[in-house]
Tab-separated table of C-alpha atoms and ligand atoms in Angstrom:
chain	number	residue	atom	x	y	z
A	103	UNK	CA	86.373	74.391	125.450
A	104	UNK	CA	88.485	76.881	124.026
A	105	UNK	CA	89.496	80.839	123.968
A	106	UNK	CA	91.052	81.891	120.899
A	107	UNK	CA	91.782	85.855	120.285
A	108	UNK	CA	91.705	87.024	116.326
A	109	UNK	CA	93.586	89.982	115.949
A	110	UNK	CA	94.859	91.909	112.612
A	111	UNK	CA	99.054	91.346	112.648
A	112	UNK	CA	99.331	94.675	110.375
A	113	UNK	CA	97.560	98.442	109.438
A	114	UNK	CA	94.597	96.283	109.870
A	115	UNK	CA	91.834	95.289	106.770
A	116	UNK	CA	93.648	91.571	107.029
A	117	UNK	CA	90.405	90.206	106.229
A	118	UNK	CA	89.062	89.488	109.407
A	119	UNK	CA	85.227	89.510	108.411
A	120	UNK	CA	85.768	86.389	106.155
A	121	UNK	CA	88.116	84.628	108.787
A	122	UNK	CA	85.974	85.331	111.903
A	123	UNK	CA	82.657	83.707	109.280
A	124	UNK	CA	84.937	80.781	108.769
A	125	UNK	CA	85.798	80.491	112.047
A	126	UNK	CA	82.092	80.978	113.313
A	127	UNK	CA	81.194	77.802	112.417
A	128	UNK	CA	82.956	76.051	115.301
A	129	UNK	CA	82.402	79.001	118.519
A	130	UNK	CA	79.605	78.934	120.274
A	131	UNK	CA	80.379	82.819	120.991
A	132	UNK	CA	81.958	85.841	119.270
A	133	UNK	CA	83.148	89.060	121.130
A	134	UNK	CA	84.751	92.077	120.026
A	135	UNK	CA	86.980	93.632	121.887
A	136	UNK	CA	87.908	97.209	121.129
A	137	UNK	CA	87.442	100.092	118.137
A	138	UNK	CA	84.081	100.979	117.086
A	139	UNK	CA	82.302	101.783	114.047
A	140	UNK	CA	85.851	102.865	112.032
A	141	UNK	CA	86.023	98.956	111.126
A	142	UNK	CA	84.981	97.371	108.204
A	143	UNK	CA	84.624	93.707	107.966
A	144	UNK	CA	83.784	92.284	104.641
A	145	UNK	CA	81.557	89.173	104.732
A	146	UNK	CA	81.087	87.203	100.926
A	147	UNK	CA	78.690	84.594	101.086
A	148	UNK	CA	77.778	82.900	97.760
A	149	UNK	CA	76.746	86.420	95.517
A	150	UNK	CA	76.028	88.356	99.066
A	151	UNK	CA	78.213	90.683	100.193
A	152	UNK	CA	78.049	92.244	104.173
A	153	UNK	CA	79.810	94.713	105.286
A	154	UNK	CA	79.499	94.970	108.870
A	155	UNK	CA	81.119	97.454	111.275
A	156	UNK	CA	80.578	96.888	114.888
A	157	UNK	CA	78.549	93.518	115.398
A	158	UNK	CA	80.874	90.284	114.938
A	159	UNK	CA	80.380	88.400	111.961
A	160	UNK	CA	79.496	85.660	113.724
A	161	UNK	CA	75.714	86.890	113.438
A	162	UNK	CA	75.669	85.330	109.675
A	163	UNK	CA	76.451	82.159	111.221
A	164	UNK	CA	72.860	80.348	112.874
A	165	UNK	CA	73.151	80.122	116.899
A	166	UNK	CA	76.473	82.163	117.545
A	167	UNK	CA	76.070	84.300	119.672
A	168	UNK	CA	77.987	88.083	119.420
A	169	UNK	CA	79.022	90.126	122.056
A	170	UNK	CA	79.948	93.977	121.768
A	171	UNK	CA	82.514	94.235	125.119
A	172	UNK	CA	83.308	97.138	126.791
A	173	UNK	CA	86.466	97.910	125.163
A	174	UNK	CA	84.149	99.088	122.038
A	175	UNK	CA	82.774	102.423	121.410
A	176	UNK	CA	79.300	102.406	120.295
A	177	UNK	CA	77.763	105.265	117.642
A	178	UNK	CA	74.137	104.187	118.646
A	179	UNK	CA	73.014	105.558	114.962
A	180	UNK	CA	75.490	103.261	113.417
A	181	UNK	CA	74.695	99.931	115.715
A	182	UNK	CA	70.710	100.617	115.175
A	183	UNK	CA	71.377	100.198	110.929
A	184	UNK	CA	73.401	97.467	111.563
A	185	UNK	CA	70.810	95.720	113.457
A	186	UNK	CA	67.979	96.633	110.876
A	187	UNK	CA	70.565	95.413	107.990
A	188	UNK	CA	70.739	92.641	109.441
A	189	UNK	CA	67.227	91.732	110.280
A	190	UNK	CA	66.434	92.715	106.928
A	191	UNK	CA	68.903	90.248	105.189
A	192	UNK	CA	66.877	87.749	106.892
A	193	UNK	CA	69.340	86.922	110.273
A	194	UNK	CA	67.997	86.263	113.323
A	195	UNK	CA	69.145	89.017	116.033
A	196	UNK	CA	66.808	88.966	119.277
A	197	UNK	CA	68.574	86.675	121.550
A	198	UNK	CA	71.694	86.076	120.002
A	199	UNK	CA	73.289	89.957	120.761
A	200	UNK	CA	74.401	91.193	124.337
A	201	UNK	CA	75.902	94.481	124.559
A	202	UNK	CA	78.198	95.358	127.574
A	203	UNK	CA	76.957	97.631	129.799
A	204	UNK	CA	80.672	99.121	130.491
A	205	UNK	CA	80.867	100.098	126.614
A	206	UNK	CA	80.883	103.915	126.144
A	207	UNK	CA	78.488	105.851	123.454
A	208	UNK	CA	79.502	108.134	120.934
A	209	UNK	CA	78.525	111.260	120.973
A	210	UNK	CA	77.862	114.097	117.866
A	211	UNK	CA	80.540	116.004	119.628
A	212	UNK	CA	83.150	113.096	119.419
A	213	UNK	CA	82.353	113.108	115.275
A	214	UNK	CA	82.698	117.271	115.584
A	215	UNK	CA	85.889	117.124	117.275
A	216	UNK	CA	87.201	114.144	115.023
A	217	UNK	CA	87.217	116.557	112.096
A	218	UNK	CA	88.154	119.190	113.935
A	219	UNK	CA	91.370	117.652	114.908
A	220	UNK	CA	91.513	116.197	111.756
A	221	UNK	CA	91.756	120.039	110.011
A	222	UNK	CA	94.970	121.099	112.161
A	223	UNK	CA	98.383	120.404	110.810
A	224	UNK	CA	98.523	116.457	112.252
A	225	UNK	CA	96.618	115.041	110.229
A	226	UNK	CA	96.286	111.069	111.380
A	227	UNK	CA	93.831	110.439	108.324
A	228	UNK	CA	90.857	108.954	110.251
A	229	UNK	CA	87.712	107.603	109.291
A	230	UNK	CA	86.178	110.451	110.974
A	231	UNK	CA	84.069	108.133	113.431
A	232	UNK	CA	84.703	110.150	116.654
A	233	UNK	CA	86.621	107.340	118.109
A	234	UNK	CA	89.408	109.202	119.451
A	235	UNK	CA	87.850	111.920	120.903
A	236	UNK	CA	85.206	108.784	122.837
A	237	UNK	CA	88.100	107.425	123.659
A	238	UNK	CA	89.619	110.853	125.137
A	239	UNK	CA	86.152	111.075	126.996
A	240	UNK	CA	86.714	107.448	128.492
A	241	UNK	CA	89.647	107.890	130.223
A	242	UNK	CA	88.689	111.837	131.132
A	243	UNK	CA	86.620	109.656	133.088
A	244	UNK	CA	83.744	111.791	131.074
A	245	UNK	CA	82.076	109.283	129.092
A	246	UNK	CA	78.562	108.335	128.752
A	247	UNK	CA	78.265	104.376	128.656
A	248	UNK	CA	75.599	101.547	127.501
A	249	UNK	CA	74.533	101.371	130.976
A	250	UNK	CA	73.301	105.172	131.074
A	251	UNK	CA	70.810	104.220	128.542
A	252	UNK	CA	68.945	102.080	131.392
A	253	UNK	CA	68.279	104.779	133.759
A	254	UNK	CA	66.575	108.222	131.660
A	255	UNK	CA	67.157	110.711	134.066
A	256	UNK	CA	70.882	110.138	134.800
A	257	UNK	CA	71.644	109.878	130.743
A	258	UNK	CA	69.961	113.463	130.478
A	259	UNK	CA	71.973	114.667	133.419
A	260	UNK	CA	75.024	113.857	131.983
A	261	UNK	CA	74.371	114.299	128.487
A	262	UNK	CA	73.288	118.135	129.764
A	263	UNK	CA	76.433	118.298	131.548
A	264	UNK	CA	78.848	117.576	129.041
A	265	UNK	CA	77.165	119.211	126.264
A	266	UNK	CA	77.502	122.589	128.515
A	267	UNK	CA	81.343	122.042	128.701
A	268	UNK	CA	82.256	120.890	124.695
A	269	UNK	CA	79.744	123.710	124.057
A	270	UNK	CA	82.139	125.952	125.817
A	271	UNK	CA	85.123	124.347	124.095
A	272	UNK	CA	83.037	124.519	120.867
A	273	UNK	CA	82.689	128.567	120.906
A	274	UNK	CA	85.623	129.375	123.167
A	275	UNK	CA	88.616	127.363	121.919
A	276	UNK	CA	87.607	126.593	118.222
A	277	UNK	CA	85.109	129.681	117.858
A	278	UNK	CA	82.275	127.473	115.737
A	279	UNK	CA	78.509	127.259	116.665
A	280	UNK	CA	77.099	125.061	119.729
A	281	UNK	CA	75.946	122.467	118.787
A	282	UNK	CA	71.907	121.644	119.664
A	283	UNK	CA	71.527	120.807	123.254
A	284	UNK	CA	67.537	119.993	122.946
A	285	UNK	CA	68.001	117.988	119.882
A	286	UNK	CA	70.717	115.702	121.104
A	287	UNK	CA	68.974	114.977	124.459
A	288	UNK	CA	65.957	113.765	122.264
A	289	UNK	CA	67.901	111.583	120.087
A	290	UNK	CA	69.607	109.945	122.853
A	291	UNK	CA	67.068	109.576	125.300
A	292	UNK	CA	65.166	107.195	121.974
A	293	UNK	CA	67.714	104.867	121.949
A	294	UNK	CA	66.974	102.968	125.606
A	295	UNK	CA	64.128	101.843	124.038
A	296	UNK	CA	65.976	100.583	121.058
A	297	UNK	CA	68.817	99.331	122.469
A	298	UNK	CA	68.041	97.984	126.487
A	299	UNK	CA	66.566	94.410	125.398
A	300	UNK	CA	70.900	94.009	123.895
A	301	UNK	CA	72.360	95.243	127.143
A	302	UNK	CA	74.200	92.543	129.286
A	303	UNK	CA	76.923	91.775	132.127
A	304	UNK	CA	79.130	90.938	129.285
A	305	UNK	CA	82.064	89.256	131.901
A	306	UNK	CA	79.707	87.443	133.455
A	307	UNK	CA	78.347	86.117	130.472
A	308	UNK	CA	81.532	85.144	129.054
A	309	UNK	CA	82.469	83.866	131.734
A	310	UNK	CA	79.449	81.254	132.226
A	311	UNK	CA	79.975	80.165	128.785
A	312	UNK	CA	83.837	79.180	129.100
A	313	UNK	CA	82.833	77.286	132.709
A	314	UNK	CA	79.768	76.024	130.857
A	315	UNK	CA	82.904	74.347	127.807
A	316	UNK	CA	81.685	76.901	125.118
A	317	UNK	CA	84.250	77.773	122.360
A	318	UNK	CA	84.521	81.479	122.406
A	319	UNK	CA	86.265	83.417	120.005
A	320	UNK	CA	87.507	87.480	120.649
A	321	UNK	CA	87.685	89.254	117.336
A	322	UNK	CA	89.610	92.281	117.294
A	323	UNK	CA	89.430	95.384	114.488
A	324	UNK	CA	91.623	97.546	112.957
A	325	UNK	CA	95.379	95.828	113.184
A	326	UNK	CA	98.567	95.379	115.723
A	327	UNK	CA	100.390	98.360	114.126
A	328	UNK	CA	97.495	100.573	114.502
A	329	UNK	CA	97.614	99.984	118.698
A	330	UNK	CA	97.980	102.781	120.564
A	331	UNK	CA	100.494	101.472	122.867
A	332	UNK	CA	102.206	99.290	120.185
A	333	UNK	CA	101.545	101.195	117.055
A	334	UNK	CA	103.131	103.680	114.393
A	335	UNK	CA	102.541	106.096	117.343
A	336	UNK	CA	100.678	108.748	116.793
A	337	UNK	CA	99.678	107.312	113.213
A	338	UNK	CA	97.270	104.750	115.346
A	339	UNK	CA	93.778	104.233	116.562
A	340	UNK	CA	92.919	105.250	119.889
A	341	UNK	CA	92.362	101.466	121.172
A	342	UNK	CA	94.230	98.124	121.734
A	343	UNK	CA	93.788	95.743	119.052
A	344	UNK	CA	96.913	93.884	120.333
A	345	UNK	CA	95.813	90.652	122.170
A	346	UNK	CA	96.335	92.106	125.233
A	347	UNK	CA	92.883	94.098	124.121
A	348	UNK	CA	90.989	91.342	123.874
A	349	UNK	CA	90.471	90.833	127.847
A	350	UNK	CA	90.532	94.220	129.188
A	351	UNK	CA	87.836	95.075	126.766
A	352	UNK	CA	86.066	91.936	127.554
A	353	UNK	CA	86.502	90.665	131.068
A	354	UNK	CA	87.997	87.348	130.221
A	355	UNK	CA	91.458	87.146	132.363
A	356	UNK	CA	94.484	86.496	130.569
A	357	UNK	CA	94.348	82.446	132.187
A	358	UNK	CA	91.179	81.529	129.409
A	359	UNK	CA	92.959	82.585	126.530
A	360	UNK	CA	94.223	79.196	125.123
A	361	UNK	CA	95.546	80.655	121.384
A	362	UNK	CA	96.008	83.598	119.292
A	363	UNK	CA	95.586	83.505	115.518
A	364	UNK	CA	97.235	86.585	113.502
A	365	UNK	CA	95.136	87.396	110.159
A	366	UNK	CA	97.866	87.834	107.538
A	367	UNK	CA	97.431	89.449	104.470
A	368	UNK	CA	100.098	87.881	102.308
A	369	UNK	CA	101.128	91.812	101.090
A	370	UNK	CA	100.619	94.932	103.296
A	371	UNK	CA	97.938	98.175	102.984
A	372	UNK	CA	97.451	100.574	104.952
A	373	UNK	CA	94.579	103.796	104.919
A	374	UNK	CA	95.318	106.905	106.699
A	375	UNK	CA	98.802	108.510	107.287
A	376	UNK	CA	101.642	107.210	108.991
A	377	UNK	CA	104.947	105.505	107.643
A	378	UNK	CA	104.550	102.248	105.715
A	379	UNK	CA	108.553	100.946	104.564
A	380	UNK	CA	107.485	98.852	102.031
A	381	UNK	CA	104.984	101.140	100.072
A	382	UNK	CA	104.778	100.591	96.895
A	383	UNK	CA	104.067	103.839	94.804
A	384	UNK	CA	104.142	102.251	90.644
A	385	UNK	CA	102.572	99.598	89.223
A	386	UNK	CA	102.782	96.717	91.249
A	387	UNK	CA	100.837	98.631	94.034
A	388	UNK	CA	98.432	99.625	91.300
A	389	UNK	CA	98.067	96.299	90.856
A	390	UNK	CA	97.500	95.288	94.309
A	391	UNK	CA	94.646	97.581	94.817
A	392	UNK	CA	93.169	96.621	91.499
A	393	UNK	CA	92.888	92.920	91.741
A	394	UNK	CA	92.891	93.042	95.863
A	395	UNK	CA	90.129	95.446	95.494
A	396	UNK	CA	91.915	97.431	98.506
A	397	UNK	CA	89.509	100.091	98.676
A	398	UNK	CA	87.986	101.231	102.525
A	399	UNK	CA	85.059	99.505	103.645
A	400	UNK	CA	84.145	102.557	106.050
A	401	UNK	CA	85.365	105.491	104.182
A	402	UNK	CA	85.760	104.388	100.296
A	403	UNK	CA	89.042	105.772	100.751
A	404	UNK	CA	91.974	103.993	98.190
A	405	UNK	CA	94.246	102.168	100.696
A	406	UNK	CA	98.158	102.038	100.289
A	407	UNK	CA	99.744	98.736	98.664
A	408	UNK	CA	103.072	97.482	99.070
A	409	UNK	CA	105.061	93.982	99.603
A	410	UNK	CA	104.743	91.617	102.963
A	411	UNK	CA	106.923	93.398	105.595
A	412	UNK	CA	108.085	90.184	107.256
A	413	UNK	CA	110.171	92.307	109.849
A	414	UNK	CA	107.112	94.538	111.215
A	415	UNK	CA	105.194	90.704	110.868
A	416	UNK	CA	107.867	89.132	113.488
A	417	UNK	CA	107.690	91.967	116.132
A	418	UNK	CA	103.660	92.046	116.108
A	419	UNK	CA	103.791	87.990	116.065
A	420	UNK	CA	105.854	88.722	118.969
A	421	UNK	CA	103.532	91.792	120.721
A	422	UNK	CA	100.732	89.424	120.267
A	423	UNK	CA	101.533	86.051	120.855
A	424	UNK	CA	100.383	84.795	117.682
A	425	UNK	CA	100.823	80.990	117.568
A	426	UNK	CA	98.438	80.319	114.188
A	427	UNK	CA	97.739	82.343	110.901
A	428	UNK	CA	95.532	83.051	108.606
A	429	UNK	CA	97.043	84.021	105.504
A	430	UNK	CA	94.452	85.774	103.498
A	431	UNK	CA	94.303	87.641	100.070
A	432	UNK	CA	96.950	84.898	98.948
A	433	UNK	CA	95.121	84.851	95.145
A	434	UNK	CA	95.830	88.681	94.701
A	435	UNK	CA	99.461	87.954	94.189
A	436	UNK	CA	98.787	85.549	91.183
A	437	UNK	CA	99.978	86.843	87.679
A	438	UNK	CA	103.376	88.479	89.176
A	439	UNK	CA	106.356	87.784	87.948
A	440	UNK	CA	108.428	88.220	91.041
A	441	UNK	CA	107.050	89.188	94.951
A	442	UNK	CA	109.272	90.463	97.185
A	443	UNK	CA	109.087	90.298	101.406
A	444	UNK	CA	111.249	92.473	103.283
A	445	UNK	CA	113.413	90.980	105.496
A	446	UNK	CA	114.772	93.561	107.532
A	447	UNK	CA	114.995	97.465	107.726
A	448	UNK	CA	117.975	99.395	107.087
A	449	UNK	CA	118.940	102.641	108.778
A	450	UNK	CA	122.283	104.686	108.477
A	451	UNK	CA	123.957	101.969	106.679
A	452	UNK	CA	123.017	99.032	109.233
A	453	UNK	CA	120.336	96.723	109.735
A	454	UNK	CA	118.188	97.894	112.962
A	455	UNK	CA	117.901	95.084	115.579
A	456	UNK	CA	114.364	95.510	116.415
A	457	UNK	CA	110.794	97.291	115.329
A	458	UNK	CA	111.597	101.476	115.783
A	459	UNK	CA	109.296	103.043	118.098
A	460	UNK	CA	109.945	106.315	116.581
A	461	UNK	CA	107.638	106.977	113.284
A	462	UNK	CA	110.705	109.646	112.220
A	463	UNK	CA	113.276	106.747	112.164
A	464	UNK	CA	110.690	104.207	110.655
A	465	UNK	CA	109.653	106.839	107.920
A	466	UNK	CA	113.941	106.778	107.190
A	467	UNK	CA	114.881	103.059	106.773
A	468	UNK	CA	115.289	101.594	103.725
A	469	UNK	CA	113.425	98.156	103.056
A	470	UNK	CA	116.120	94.882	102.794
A	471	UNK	CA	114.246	92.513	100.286
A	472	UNK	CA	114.131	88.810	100.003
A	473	UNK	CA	112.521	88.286	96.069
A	474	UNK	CA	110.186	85.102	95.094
A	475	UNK	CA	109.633	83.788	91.640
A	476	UNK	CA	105.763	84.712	91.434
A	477	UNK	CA	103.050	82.134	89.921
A	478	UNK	CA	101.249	82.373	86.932
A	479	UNK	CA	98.170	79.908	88.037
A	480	UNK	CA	95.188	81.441	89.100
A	481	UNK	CA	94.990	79.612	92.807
A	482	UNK	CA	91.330	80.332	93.548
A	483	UNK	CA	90.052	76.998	92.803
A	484	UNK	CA	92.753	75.137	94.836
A	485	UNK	CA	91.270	73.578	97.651
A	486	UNK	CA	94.426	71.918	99.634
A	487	UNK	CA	97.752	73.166	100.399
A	488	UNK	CA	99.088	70.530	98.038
A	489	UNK	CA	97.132	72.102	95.062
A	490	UNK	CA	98.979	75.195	95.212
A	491	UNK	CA	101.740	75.868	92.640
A	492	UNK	CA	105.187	75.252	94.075
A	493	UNK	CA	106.496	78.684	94.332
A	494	UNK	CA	103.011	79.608	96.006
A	495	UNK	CA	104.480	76.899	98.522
A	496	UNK	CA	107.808	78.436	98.870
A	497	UNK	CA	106.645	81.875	99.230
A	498	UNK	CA	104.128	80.334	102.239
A	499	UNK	CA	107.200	77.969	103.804
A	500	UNK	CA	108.992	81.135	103.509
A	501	UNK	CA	106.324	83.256	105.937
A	502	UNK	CA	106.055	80.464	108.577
A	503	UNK	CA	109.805	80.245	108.992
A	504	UNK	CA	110.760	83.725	108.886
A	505	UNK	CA	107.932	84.905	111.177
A	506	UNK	CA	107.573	81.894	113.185
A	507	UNK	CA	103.939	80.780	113.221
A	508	UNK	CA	101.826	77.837	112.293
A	509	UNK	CA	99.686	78.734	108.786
A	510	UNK	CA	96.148	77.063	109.655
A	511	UNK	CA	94.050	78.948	106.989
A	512	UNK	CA	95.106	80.214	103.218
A	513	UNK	CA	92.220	82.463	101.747
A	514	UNK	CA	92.441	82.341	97.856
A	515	UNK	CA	89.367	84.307	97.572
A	516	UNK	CA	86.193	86.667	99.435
A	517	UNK	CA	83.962	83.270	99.391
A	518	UNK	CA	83.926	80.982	102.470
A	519	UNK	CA	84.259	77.735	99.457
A	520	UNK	CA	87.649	79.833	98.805
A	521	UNK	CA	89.657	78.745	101.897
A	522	UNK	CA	92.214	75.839	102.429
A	523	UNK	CA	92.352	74.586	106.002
A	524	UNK	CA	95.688	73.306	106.651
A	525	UNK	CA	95.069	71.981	109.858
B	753	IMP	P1	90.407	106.284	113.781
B	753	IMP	O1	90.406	104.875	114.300
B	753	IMP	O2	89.194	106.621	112.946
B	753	IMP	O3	90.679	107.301	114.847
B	753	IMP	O4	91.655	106.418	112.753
B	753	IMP	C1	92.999	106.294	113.204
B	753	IMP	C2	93.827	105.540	112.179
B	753	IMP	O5	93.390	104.174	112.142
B	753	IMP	C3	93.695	106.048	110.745
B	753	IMP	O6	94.930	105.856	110.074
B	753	IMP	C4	92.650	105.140	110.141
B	753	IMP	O7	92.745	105.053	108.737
B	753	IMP	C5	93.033	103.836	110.802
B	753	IMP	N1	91.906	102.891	110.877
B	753	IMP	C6	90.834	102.947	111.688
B	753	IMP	N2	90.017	101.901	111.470
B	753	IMP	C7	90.597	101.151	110.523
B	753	IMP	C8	90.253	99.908	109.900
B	753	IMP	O8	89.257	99.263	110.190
B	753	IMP	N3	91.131	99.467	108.960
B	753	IMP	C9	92.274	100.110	108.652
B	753	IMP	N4	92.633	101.268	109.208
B	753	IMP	C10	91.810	101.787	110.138
C-alpha cells in the first residue's frame, strides 16, 4: 500500500497529464485534489492526444479508478463533455468515477464575475473559468455543492436565492443586465440526472481503499507557486495545489501520505500575470515555446519561457515535501548551446536568503546564473539514464543536488515509450 501526492513544483503545466498516465499503471486509485476546469493535462498516447481538464488521467489507464475530491470546483457543463469525450474515445467510465459530494458547482455567475474582475485594473490573467469567484462562494459559506444535485427542491432553493443576491450585485454594483433566473434553474436542475450515478463519500472511499492496501495516488493541478497561501500572491489561483491540498481536499489525513513527487519541468513557463525572475524575453524563450510547444491547454494562450529557477525549485521542494521528481520536457532543451539555472536571486546588491513573499520585491531581483554546456543529441530515443549525453547528466546531477530531491522519472518526450525510469 502506498499514498503518494503529485503536485506541480512551479507556475504549473509541469506535465502532469503524462506523469500521472505513467504513474497510473501501478495505483489502484487517482484523486484530484483542488482547482477545477482552469487545468489542462495533456495525455499522448501512440498518435492520440487527450486533453483532459477535471477527471484524472488515470481514466486512460483500464481499472483505475478517479476520484474528483472536494477540494475541486466542478463547471457541470465542462465535467458532462469530459465524460462524453471520454466515452466516445472508447474508455470505460460507469463504475470507475466517484465524485465527492462536498465538491462545490460552478455557477454562470462565477464565469460573469471572473471577467468582470478580470476587466478592472488587477488583472491576474485567468483562464476565465469562474474559479475564484466559486471559490469566494465556498468560503462565503454560499456555495452550491455536488450533494445539492441529490435533493431537487433544496438545489432550486438555493440556486433562487443566490441568483436574487449576484442579481442585485449584477445591476447595483457593476450596473450590467441580470442574468436569467428561469433559464439557469432549468439547466441545473438537468444535471442530477446526469451526474448522481458519479456522486460518492469520497473520504470514505479513500479511505477503504488504503485499509483495503490499494496504491492511491492524489494528483494536484495548476503548480506550488500558483497556491494561494504559498504563491506569487495575488498572481495565484484561488486553491492549494501545495501538498498540504491534497488531504483537505480529499479526506485522507496527513498520517497516509507516504511520498510526494514534484513534476519538474527542466525550464520554467508560466501563463497569466505575475513576476517570473528568470523570463526570458529573445530567442531562447522563442525557442522554448517553439520546440516545447508551450502553448495553454485551456485557453490557447502563448505561455512565458525562461531558464530553471533552481532557487524558487528549493523553497517549493521545501513547501511541499517533495522527496522524488519527475523531470519532464528534458528533450526541449536539446540543440542549445549553453542552459543556464539560476541559482539565487539578487536584490539591492545582495543575495536574498529565502523565497520573497512580496511579488514587488520578487518582480526587482536580478537572476544569479549557474551556465551548462548544452547538448547537441536529440535525447528522445534514449531509454536509460546512462544513454543520455554527458552534459544532459551534469545538468540533471546538477538539479538533484542543488534542489535536493531524488530524480525517479526523465520525460524526453509527450509519449508514455518516451520516459526513463531511474528507479
Ligand atoms: P484561475 O485559476 O483561472 O483563477 O487563474 C489564476 C492564475 O492561475 C492565472 O495566472 C492563470 O493563468 C493560472 N492558472 C490557472 N490554471 C492554470 C494551469 O492549469 N496551468 C498554468 N496556470 C494556470
Amino acid at each position: 500500500m502506498s499514498v503518494s501526492v503529485l503536485v506541480g513544483s512551479q507556475w504549473g503545466d509541469e506535465g502532469k497529464g503524462k506523469i500521472v498516465d505513467i504513474l497510473s499503471e501501478r495505483f489502484d486509485v487517482v484523486a484530484r485534489y483542488q482547482g477545477g476546469a482552469n487545468a489542462g493535462h495533456t495525455i499522448q498516447i501512440d498518435d492520440n492526444q487527450y486533453i483532459l481538464h477535471l477527471i484524472p488521467s488515470g481514466i486512460l489507464r483500464d481499472g483505475v479508478k478517479c476520484v474528483i475530491g472536494n477540494g475541486v470546483v466542478i463547471d457541470p457543463n465542462a465535467l458532462l463533455d469530459e465524460i462524453e469525450f471520454i466515452e466516445n474515445n472508447d474508455f470505460d467510465i460507469e463504475g470507475r468515477l466517484f465524485i465527492s459530494q462536498n465538491a462545490h458547482l460552478i455557477m454562470p455567475y462565477h464565469k460573469l464575475l471572473d471577467s468582470i474582475s478580470e476587466s478592472g485594473t488587477k488583472k491576474i490573467g485567468t483562464t476565465g473559468r469562474g474559479i475564484g469567484p466559486c471559490y469566494i462562494d465556498k468560503y462565503a459559506r454560499k456555495g452550491i455543492r455536488i450533494v445539492d444535485l441529490l435533493n431537487r427542491d433544496l438545489l432550486e432553493k438555493k440556486i433562487r436565492e443566490n441568483l436574487q443576491e449576484k442579481n442585485n450585485l449584477l445591476k447595483k454594483v457593476y450596473n450590467i443586465e441580470e442574468l436569467d433566473v428561469e433559464a439557469i434553474v432549468e439547466e441545473y436542475l438537468t444535471f442530477d440526472k446526469k451526474i448522481d450515478k458519479y456522486i460518492a463519500d469520497v473520504p470514505s472511499l479513500l479511505n477503504r481503499e488504503i485499509a483495503d492496501g490499494k496504491n492511491v495516488l492524489l494528483e494536484g493541478a495548476q503548480g506550488a507557486l500558483l497556491d494561494v497561501d504559498f504563491g506569487t500572491y495575488p498572481y495565484v489561483t484561488s486553491s492549494s495545489p501545495t501538498s498540504g491540498g491534497a488531504c483537505t481536499g480529499t479526506g485522507i489525513p496527513p498520517t497516509k501520505i507516504d511520498s510526494v513527487i514534484g513534476i519538474v519541468k527542466a525550464y520554467t513557463t508560466r501563463v497569466g500575470n505575475g513576476p517570473f525572475p528568470t523570463e526570458l524575453e529573445d530567442e531562447v524563450g522563442e525557442h522554448l515555446r517553439k520546440v516545447g510547444a508551450e502553448f495553454g491547454a485551456t485557453t490557447g494562450r502563448p505561455r512565458r519561457c525562461g531558464w530553471f529557477d533552481a532557487f524558487a525549485m528549493k523553497y517549493t521542494t521545501m513547501v511541499n515535501g517533495i522527496d522524488h521528481a519527475a523531470i519532464t520536457k528534458l528533450d526541449v532543451l536539446s540543440g542549445l548551446d549553453e542552459i543556464k539555472v539560476c541559482v539565487a536571486y539578487e536584490h539591492n546588491g545582495k543575495n536574498l536568503k529565502t523565497f520573497p513573499s512580496e511579488v514587488e520585491r520578487l518582480d526587482q531581483v536580478t537572476p544569479v546564473y549557474e551556465t551548462f554546456k548544452g547538448w547537441k543529441k536529440d535525447i528522445s530515443g534514449c531509454k536509460s539514464y546512462d544513454e543520455l549525453p554527458s552534459e544532459t547528466k551534469t545538468y540533471l546531477d546538477y538539479l538533484k543536488g542543488t534542489c535536493g530531491f531524488e530524480i525517479s522519472y526523465v520525460s524526453v518526450g509527450p509519449r508514455r515509450s518516451e520516459t526513463i525510469v531511474c528507479e
